[in-house]
C-alpha angles and dihedrals in degrees: 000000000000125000113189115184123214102229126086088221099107097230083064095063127071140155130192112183135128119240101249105032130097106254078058101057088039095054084049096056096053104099099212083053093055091047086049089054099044087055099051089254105122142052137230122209119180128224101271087053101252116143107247100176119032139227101280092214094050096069131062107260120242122216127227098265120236118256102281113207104181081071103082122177119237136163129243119203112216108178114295089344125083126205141200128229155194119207148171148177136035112325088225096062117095105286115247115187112210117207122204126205141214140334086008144072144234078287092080086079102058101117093045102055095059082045089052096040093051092048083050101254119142095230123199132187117180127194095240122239105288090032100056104068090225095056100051103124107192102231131072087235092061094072098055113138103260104048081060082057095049087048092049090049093044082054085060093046088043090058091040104251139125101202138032150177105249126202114184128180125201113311082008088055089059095056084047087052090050100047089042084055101043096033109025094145090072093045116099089173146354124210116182126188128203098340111080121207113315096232097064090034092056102050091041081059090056108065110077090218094053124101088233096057079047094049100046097058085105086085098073093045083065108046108055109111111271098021086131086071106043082054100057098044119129096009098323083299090161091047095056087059085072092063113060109170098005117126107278082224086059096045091049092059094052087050096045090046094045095044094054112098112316098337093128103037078054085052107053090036080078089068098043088052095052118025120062102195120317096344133053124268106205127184089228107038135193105019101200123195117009116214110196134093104273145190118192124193130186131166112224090221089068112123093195109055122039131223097249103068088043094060093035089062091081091071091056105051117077097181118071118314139206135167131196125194114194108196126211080023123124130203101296101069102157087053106043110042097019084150094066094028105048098056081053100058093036083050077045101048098047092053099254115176107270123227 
């Protein structure tokens, strides 16, 4: 059911509710919910009892960034699809492909691309295949793993280079782990945040008494047919749930991406094409040893990826290897905390010993 506290304090207000199900519906269309949420003040826990949205005081607050104008938009034609995206710094710099997650956009990188400019670097972060409105192929298969993959090398081809530097955030680290593992030959680094390699975080997933198969319940909150839906209701109230502490600027544009067309039905099908209940289900697995150079980083306030995948990478890479554990730190790292994590790519991209 549904628990609302009557304190603005954020500990005092809670939901627990399934998209989908009545007491959902019912808690979002209760007008002093939707104000708590708009204001960072709730909770949303889904059925299977994983926070969803976090505790808004418990993580460090991120301010609305200032109009940036070395990030310029441009369009990169991939075959039939076209994709937007965001770039910066000379075009003759080494190339580094930056890869969103969900529920966001090309946007969460904002503070990376000037970082990477400045450090002359020729940054590029696309709007990956459902989010950008000329890559929305129409069926759940169309969103399997590898033909991302396909879409992120055909970037490289699009902008006339063979290798390339890749960052990849959660569902966009994925992607990275699985480029870094096909095509490792056109790979100079990887840099993965928040989802460790595929290999470790799939077989956590799959024992029942383990935090990742906990944590990943969230999969099956996502891919019931109609969840879109249930997500953008009332102004993406349950989405903004996802974001405690972001710039409200910042949260309004995901929304407003996510809620055009068929943005969100592109975006979950993500989801429906590669999990398969709690764990993922993945065209190449498992991946095995990944070769090139890699930096991991994982905050260890993240309800959505455990602690034991993240220490277990470090088996599977065979290339050097670095890990870094933010602590007090949730599930949007690049975003959250870009002051301690940018020198680190930049120490990481130029091949710095690593500790």
């Amino acid at each position: 059911g549904v628990l609302i506290g009557d304190g603005r304090d954020f500990d005092e207000v809670w939901v627990h509710a399934v998209p989908g199900t009545d007491a959902y519906e019912s808690f979002l269309s209760d007008p002093d919910v939707v104000e708590a949420i708009r204001h960072r003040d709730a909770a949303l826990t889904d059925g299977y009892g994983m926070i969803v949205g976090e505790a808004f005081s418990d993580f460090p607050e991120v301010s609305d960034p200032p109009e940036n104008e070395v990030i310029e938009q441009r369009e990169l034609q991939v075959g039939s699809f076209v994709f937007n995206a965001r770039v910066a710094g000379p075009e003759n710099g080494e190339l580094v492909l930056l890869l969103h997650g969900f529920p966001e956009t090309s946007l969460a990188w904002r503070a990376q691309l000037p970082a990477l400019a400045e450090a002359g670097y020729f940054a590029v972060a696309p709007d990956l295949r459902g989010i950008s409105p000329g890559a929305q192929p129409p069926d759940v298969e169309d969103y399997r793993m590898h033909l991302i993959v396909e879409d992120i090398l055909g970037m490289a081809d699009a902008l006339g280079r063979e290798q390339f530097h890749v960052i990849g955030h959660d569902f966009g680290a994925i992607a990275a782990w699985e480029v870094a593992a096909t095509a490792p030959e056109r790979v100079n680094t990887l840099t993965a945040f928040a989802v460790p390699h595929p290999d470790p975080f799939i077989e956590e997933a799959r024992d029942p008494s383990s935090c990742q198969y906990e944590a990943s319940a969230y999969f099956e909150t996502l891919t019931p047919a109609g969840s879109e839906q249930a997500f953008l209701a009332n102004d993406g109230a349950a989405l903004r749930m996802l974001f405690p502490g972001l710039p409200e600027g910042v949260v309004n544009e995901y929304i407003e991406v996510l809620s055009t067309g068929d943005t969100m039905r592109a975006a979950v099908d993500w989801y429906r094409a590669n999990t398969s209940g709690r764990e993922l289900s993945l065209w190449n697995y498992p991946y095995g040893d990944i070769s090139v150079d890699t930096l991991m980083i994982w905050g260890d306030g993240d309800g959505a990826v455990c602690r034991e995948p993240v220490e277990s990478t470090g088996a599977f890479v065979t290339g050097e290897y670095r890990l870094e554990i933010l602590e007090g730190v949730d599930h949007w790292v690049p975003e959250r905390v870009p002051d301690i994590v940018n020198p680190w790519i930049l120490e990481h991209l130029a091949g710095a010993d690593f500790i």
